[in-house]
XYZ file of C-alpha atoms in Angstrom:
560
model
C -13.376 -25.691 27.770
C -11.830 -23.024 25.392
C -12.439 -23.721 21.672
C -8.465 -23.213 21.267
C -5.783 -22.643 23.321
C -1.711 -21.987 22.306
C 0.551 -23.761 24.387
C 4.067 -23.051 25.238
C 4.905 -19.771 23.139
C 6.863 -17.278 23.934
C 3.827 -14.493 24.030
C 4.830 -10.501 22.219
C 1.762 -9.808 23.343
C 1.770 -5.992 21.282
C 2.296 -3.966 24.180
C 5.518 -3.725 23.997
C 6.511 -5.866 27.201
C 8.819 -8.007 27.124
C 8.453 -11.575 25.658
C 7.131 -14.330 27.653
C 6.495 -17.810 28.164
C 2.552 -18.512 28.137
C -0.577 -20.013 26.614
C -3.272 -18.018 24.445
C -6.557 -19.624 25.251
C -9.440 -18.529 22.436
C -13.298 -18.759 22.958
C -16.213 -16.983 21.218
C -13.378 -15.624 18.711
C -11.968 -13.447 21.308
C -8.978 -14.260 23.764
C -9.717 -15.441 27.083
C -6.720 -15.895 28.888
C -2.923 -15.451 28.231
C -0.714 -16.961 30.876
C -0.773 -20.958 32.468
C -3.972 -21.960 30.972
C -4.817 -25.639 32.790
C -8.196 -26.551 31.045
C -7.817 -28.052 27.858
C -9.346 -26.360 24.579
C -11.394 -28.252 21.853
C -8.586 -27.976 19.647
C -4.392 -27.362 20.728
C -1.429 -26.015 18.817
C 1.932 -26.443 20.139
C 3.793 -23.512 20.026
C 7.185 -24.195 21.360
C 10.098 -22.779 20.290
C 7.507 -20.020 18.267
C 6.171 -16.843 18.879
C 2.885 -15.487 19.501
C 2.246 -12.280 18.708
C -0.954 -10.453 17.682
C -1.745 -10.436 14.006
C -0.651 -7.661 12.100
C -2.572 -4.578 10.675
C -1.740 -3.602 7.183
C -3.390 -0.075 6.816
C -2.167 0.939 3.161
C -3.230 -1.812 0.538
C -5.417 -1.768 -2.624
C -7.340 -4.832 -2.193
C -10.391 -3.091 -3.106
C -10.978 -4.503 -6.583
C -9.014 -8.144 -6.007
C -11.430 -8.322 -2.627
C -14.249 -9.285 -5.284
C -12.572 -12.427 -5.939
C -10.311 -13.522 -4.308
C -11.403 -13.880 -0.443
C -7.901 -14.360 0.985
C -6.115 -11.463 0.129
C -2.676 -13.345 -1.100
C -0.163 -12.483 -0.728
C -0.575 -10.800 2.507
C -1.927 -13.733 4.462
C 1.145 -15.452 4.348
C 2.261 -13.301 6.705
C 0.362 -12.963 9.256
C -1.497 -9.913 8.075
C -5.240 -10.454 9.675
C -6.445 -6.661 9.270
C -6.188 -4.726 6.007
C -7.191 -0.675 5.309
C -8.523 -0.545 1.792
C -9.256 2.677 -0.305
C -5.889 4.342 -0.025
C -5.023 7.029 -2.549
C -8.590 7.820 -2.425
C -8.407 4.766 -4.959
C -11.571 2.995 -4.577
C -14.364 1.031 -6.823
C -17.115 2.778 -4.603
C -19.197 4.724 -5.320
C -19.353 3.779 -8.937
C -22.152 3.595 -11.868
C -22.205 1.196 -13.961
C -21.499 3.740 -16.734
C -18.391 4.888 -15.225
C -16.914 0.928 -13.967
C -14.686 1.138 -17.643
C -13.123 4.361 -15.926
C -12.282 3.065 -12.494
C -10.847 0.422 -13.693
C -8.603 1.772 -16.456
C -7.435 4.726 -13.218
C -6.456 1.883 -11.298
C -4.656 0.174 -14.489
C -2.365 3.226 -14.673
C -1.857 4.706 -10.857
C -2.049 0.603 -9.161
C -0.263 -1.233 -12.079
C -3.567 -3.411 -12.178
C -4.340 -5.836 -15.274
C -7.361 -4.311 -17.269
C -8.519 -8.318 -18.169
C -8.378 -9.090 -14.689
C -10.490 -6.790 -13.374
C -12.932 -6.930 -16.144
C -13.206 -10.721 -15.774
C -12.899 -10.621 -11.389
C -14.872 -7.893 -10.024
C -18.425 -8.705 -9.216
C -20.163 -5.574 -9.539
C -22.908 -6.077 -7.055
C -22.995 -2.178 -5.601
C -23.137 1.142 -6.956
C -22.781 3.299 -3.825
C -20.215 3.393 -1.036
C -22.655 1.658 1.620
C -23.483 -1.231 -0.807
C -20.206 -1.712 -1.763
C -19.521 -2.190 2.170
C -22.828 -5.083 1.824
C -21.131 -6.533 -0.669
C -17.855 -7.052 0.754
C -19.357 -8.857 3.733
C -21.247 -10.848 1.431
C -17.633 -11.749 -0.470
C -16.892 -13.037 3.019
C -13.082 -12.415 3.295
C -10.691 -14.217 5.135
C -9.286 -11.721 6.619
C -10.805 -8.563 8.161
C -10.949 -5.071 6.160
C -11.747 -1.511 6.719
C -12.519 0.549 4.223
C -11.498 4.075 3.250
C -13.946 6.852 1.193
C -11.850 7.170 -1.937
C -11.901 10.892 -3.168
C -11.044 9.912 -6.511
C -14.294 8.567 -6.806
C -16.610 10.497 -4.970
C -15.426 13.324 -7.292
C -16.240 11.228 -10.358
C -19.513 10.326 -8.995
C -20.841 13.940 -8.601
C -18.571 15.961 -10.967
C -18.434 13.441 -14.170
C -16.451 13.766 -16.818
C -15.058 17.676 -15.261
C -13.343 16.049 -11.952
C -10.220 15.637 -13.734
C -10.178 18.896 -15.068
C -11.034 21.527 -12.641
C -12.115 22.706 -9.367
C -15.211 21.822 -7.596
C -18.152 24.756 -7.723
C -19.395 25.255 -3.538
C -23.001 23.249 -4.607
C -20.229 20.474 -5.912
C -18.261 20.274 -2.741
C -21.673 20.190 -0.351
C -22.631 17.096 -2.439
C -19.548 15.776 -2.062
C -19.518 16.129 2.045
C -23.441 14.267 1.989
C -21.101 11.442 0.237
C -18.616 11.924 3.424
C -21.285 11.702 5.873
C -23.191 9.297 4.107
C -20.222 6.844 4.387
C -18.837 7.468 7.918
C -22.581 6.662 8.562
C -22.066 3.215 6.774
C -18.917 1.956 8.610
C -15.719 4.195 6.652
C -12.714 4.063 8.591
C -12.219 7.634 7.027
C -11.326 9.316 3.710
C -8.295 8.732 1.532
C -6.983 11.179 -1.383
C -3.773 11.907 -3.300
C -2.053 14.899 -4.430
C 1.032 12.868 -5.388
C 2.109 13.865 -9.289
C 2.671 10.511 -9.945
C -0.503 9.589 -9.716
C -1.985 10.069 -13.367
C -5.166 8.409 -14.495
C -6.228 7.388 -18.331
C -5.337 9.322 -21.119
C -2.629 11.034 -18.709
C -5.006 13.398 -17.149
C -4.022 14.119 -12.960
C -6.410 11.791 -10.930
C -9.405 13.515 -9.971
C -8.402 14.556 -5.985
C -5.571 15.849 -7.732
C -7.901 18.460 -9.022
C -9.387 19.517 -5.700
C -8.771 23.172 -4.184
C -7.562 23.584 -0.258
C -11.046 24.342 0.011
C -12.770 20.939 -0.997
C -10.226 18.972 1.486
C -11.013 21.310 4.307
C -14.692 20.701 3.862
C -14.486 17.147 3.018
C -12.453 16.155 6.232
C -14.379 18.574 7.953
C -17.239 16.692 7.305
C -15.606 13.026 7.997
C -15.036 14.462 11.304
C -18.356 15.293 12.219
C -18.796 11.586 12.838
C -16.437 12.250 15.762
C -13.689 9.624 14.159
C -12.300 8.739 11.158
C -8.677 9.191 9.633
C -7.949 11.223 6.157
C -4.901 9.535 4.385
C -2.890 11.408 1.958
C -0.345 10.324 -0.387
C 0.974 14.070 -0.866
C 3.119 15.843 -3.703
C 5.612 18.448 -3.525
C 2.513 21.040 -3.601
C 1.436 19.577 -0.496
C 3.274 20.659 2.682
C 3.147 19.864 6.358
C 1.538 22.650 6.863
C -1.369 22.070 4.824
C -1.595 18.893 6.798
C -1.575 20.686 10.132
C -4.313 22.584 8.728
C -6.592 19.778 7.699
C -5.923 18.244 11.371
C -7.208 21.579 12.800
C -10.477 21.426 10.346
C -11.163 17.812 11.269
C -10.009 17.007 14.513
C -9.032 13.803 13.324
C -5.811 11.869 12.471
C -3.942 13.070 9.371
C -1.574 10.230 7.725
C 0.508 10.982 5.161
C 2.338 8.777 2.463
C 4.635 8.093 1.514
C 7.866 8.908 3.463
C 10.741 7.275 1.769
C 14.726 8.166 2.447
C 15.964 9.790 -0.822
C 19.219 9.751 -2.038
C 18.979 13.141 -3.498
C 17.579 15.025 -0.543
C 19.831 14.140 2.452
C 17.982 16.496 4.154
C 14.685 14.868 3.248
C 14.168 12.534 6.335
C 15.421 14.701 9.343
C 13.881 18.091 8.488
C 10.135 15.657 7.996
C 11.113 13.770 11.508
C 11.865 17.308 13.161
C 8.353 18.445 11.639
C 7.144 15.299 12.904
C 8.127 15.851 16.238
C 7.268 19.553 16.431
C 3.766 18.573 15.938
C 3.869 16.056 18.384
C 4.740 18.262 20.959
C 1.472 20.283 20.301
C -0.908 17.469 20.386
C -0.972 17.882 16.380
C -1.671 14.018 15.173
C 0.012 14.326 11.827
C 1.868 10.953 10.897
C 4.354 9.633 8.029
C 3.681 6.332 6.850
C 6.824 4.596 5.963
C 8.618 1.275 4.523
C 10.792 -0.769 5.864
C 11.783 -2.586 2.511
C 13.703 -0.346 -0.692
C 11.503 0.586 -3.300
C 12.128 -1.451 -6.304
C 10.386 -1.833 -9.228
C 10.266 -4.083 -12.131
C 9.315 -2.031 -15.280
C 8.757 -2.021 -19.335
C 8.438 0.805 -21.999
C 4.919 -0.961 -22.200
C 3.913 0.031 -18.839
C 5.960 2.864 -17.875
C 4.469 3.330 -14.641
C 7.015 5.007 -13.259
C 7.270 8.278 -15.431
C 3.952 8.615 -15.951
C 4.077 11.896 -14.079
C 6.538 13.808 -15.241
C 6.059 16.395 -18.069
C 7.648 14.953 -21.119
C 6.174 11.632 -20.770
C 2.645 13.327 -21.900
C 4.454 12.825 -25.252
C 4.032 9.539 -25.149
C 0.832 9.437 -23.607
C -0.516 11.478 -26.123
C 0.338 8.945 -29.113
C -0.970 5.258 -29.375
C 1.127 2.401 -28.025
C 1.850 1.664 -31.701
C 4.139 5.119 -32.339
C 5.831 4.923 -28.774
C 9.214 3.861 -29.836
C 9.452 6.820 -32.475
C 8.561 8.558 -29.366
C 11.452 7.164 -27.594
C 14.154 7.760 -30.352
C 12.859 11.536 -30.632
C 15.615 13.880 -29.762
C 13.158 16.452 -28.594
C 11.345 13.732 -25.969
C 15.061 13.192 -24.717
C 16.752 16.542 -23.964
C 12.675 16.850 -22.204
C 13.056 13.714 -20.512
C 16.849 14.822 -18.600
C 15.240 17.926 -17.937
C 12.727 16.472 -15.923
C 15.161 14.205 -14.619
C 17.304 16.613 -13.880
C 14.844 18.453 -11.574
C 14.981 15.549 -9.493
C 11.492 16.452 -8.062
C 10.412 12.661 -9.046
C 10.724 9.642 -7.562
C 12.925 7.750 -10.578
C 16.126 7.513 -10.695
C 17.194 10.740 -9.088
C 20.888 10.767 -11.114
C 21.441 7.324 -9.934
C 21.846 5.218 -12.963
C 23.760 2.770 -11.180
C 20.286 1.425 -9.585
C 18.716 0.577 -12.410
C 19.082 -2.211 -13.895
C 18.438 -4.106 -17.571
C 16.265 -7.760 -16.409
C 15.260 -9.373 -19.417
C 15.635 -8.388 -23.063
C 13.960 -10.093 -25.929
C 16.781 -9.881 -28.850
C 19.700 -12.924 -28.689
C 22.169 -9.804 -29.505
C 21.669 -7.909 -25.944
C 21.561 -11.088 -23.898
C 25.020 -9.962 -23.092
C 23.577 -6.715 -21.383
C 21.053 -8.455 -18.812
C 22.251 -8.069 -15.163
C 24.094 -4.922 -16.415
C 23.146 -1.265 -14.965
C 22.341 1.945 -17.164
C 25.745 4.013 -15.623
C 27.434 0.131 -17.439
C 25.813 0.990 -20.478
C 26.703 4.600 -20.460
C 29.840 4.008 -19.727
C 30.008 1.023 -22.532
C 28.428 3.015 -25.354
C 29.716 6.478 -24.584
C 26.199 7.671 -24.412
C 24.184 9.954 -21.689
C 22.609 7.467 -19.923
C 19.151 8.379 -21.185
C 20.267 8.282 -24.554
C 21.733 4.602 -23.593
C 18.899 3.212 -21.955
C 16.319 4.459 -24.741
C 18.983 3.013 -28.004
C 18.003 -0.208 -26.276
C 14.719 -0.149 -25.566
C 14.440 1.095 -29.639
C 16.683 -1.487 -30.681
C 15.023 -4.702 -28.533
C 11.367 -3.126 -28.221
C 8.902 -2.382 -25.958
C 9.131 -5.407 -23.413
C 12.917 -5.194 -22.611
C 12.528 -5.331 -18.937
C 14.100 -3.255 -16.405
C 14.322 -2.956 -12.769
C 14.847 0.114 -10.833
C 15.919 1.155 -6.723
C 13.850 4.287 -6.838
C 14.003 4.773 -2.934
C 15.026 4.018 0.614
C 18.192 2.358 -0.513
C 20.120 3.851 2.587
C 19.867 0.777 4.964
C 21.068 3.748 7.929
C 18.482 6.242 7.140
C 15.805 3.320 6.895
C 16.765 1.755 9.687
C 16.376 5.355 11.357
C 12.846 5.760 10.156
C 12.071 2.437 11.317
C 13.105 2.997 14.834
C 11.549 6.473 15.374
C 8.425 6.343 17.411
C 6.187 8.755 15.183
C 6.295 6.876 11.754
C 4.043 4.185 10.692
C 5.451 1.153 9.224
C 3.326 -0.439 6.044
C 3.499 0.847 2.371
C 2.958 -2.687 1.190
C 0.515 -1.747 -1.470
C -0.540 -5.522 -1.599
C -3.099 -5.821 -4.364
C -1.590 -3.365 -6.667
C 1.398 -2.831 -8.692
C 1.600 -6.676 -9.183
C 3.311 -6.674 -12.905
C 6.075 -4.549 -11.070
C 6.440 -5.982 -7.790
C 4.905 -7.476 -3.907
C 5.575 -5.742 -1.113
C 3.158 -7.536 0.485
C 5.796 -9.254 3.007
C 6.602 -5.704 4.574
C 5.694 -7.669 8.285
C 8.385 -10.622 7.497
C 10.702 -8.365 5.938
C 10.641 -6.324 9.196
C 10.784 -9.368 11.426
C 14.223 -11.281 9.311
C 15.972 -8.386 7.826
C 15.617 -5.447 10.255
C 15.084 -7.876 13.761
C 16.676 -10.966 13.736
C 19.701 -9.864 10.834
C 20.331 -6.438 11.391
C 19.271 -5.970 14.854
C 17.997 -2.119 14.712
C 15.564 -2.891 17.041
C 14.323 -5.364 19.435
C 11.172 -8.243 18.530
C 9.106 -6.274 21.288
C 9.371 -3.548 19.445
C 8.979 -4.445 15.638
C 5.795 -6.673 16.672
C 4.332 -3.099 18.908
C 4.916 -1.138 15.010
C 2.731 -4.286 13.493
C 0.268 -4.623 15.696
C -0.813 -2.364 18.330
C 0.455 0.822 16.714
C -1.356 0.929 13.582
C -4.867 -0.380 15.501
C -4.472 2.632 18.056
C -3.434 5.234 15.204
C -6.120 4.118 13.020
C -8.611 3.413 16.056
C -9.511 0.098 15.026
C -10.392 -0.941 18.957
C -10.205 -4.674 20.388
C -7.408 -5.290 17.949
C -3.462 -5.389 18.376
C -2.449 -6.834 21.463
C -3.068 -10.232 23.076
C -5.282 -9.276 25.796
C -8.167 -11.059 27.398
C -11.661 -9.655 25.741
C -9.630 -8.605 22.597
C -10.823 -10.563 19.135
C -8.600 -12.831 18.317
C -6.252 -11.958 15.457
C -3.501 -14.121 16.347
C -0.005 -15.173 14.234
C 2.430 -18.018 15.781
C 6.267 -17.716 13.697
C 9.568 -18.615 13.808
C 11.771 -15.940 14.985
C 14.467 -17.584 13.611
C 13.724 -18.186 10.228
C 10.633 -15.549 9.595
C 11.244 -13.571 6.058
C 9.765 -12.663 3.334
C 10.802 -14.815 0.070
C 11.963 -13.506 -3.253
C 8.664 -12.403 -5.409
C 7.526 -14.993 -7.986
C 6.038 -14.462 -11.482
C 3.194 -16.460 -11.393
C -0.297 -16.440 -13.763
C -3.426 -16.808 -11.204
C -5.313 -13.424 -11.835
C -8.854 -13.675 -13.665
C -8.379 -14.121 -16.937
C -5.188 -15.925 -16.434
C -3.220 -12.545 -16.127
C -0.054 -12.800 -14.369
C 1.502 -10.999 -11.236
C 3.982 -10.829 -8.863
C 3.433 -12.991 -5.431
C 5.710 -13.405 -2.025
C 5.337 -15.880 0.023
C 6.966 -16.232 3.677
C 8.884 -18.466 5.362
C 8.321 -19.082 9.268
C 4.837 -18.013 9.370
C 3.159 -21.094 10.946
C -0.093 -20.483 11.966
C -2.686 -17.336 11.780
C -5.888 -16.947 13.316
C -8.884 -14.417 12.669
C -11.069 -14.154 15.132
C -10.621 -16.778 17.072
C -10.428 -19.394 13.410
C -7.043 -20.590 11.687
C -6.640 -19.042 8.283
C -3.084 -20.109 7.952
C -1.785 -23.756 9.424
C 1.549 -24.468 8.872
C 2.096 -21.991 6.407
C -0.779 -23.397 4.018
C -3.997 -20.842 3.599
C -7.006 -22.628 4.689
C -9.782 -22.440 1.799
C -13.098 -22.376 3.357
C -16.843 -21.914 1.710
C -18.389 -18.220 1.466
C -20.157 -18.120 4.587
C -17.297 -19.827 6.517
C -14.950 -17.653 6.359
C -13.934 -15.345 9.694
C -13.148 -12.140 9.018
C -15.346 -9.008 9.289
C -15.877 -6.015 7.309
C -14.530 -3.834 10.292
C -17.330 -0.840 10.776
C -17.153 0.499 14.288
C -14.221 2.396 15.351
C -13.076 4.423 18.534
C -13.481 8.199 18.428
């Protein structure tokens, strides 16, 4: 008798096959059979008129901090996520001393939008290096299974100190950070992650510490993650980054180079083909360099408060410089202005980009400029007279630092998405579930791909979109066993409605630690969701179970 079999599904199996009716049977956590399945199992779930698909691999989240405490990983198990990738940005909380834990978390506070209170009150700080922070995970017992990327961030605070946002490594530096490489890869790392991206900026707006590092360090620290013979490096790259650097690094390590994050951009039309056309180039010499990409426009909720999204650009250090107290003189200073549309006017960041017409005024706290909510800056401009700078910052000086905005930075080209979606060499994820959550949840990238981009706009067939969420990111990222529906494969199962699967508008809710709020989305049409081989999700509800009873794994071993 199987512990559990699926009846009457139509079975995606990953593959990219096409759909068919059949049963999943289940035993030991892994599958047994998929086709007519006669003997009963211990337990049944009727899956007619549903689909049954493998679960889906999320490879660019953040839970690494929320992992601590809350076992689940909402939002993404509502849909159907059963394998996350933590650690990417080469944004980690491992390795970490105690003395430096205040740090960490006030990086991730300003590059991962996370609440400060939260993560002071949530994370249980039972690990110092990256091995026992691996222990400690298993012993957090997650619902859901993880694998964990070697942040670079933190490797370079942990041997460099107080300098690793402020220069380059010295040779003896770099060595120590490789025995950190080795000593993780050792310990179960999927592989390294890192950033160059100049919107990452850390406390007191100093670059993030892997912004810091010389072509040098990366060569010798990916160098030394492929000595393991596996492992991927993950990059979220700036403009001082280029494809060929990545080609390089491939040729050091001999191992997968992923790169994020490749968004369509309405001021570089050229943008997505000339990347594709590198893309492909590479391809065709056997050089594994990959985009990761989203399938959802990036939006993001935003206050003068937390100004995450100019945090990179010059003139903002203005601000950063001064105490949250003297920001609005900052903000009506004509100087900071004619800086701030010179930066904007560069165009070589990822706000706004001329297009005042995407970003919009959400909440505002004065009676007086009710009027203006649901209104865009180019309305405002256009009302008042004003540049739209000068319009957007009058307000925020007139109503104060919470007036709340929301912005379409990127991929708001549903052609040129769709186009990235479809193309065979791009990754689909991006979610960043666990960070950014007083700005927005992406987590629903999977039911977002499956409504929107599937079943209403039909760019490309179910087969197809479940193969991108399943058996494309375990094979990139060589997570083996995982992504199809295949007899001797673990289980990782998700049963929805192709009819009705989405992702559902975000919701404000207050369930952090400390009773900080975030941003949540839920899904509709995601029935069931097994880990191996043990329902997580039934009927849409997350099953709470006891640490120690929970199914997923700390994912360790990898293929070469």
């Amino acid at each position: 008798m199987s512990d559990l079999v699926i009846r009457g599904g139509m079975v995606v199996d990953g593959s990219g096959a096409p759909a068919r009716r059949a049963d999943v049977a289940v035993s030991g956590g892994r599958i047994s059979a998929v086709g007519d399945v006669r003997e009963r199992g211990a337990r049944e779930i009727d899956a007619g008129g549903l689909v049954v698909s493998p679960g889906f691999i999320d490879v660019h989240t953040h839970y690494d901090a929320q992992y601590t405490w809350d076992p689940y990983a909402t939002s993404s198990i509502w849909h159907g996520v059963t394998t996350t990738v933590i650690g990417n940005c080469g944004f980690a909380i491992a390795p970490c001393r105690p003395a430096d834990r205040d740090l960490i978390m006030r990086t991730l506070v300003k590059v991962e939008g996370m609440s400060l209170a939260a993560m002071r009150a949530g994370i249980t700080w039972g690990f110092e290096t990256f091995p026992e922070y691996l222990a400690h995970l298993e012993r957090c017992n997650p619902s859901l299974n993880v694998a964990a990327l070697l942040g670079h961030s933190t490797i370079r605070q942990w041997v460099m100190g107080g300098d690793s946002q402020h220069r380059v490594a010295t040779s003896e530096e770099v060595e120590a950070m490789c025995r950190l490489v080795r000593q993780a890869m050792a310990a179960g790392a999927i592989g390294l992650g890192s950033s160059t991206a100049e919107a990452h900026v850390g406390e007191g707006g100093l670059p993030v510490a892997s912004r810091m590092a010389d072509k040098t360090e990366f060569l010798a620290l990916t160098r030394a993650m492929g000595e393991s013979g596996r492992g991927v490096f993950q990059a979220t790259i700036g403009p001082k980054t280029t494809m060929e650097d990545l080609r390089e690094i491939w040729r050091a390590s001999g191992r997968p180079v992923i790169w994020a994050a490749f968004f369509q951009r309405d001021d570089r039309p050229e943008y997505v083909p000339e990347r594709l056309a590198a893309t492909e180039a590479f391809h065709r010499e056997g050089v594994e360099v990959l985009p990761q990409i989203s399938c959802r426009p990036l939006t993001m909720d935003f206050t003068m408060k937390n100004p995450y999204p100019f945090e990179g650009m010059p003139a903002w250090q203005q601000v950063m410089r001064e105490p949250e107290a003297r920001w609005l003189g900052v903000y009506g200073d004509p100087g900071f202005r004619a800086a701030l549309k010179a930066d904007l006017d560069a165009r070589r960041f990822a706000v706004f980009r001329g297009r005042w017409d995407l970003v919009q005024v959400l909440r505002t706290s004065r009676p007086e400029h009710k009027a203006l909510e649901g209104a865009s800056l180019a309305d405002l401009a256009q009302k008042t007279g004003k540049h739209p700078v000068d319009a957007w910052l009058d307000l925020v000086t007139a109503d104060g630092l919470d007036v709340e905005f929301l912005a379409g930075l990127l991929n708001t080209d549903e052609k040129v998405v769709g186009d990235l979606i479809v193309h065979p060499l791009t990754l689909i994820t991006l979610s960043d579930a666990g960070a950014h959550l007083s700005l927005m949840c992406d987590a629903g990238y999977s039911s977002t791909l499956l409504g929107k981009w599937v079943r209403g706009l039909k760019r490309l067939p179910l087969e197809a979109a479940v193969k991108r969420l399943t058996d494309d990111p375990a094979r990139i990222y060589r997570i083996p066993q995982r992504g199809r529906l295949e007899p001797g494969y673990w289980a990782d199962v998700v049963v929805f409605d192709p009819a009705t699967v989405d992702a559902l508008p975000a919701e404000w809710v207050s369930d952090l630690p400390a009773g900080e709020p975030r941003f949540i989305s839920r899904a509709r049409g995601v029935e069931w969701s097994l880990v191996n081989g043990q329902p997580v999700l039934e009927r849409g509800r997350v099953i709470e179970r006891a640490a120690g009873e929970r199914p997923g794994q700390v994912l360790r071993r990898f293929d070469a």
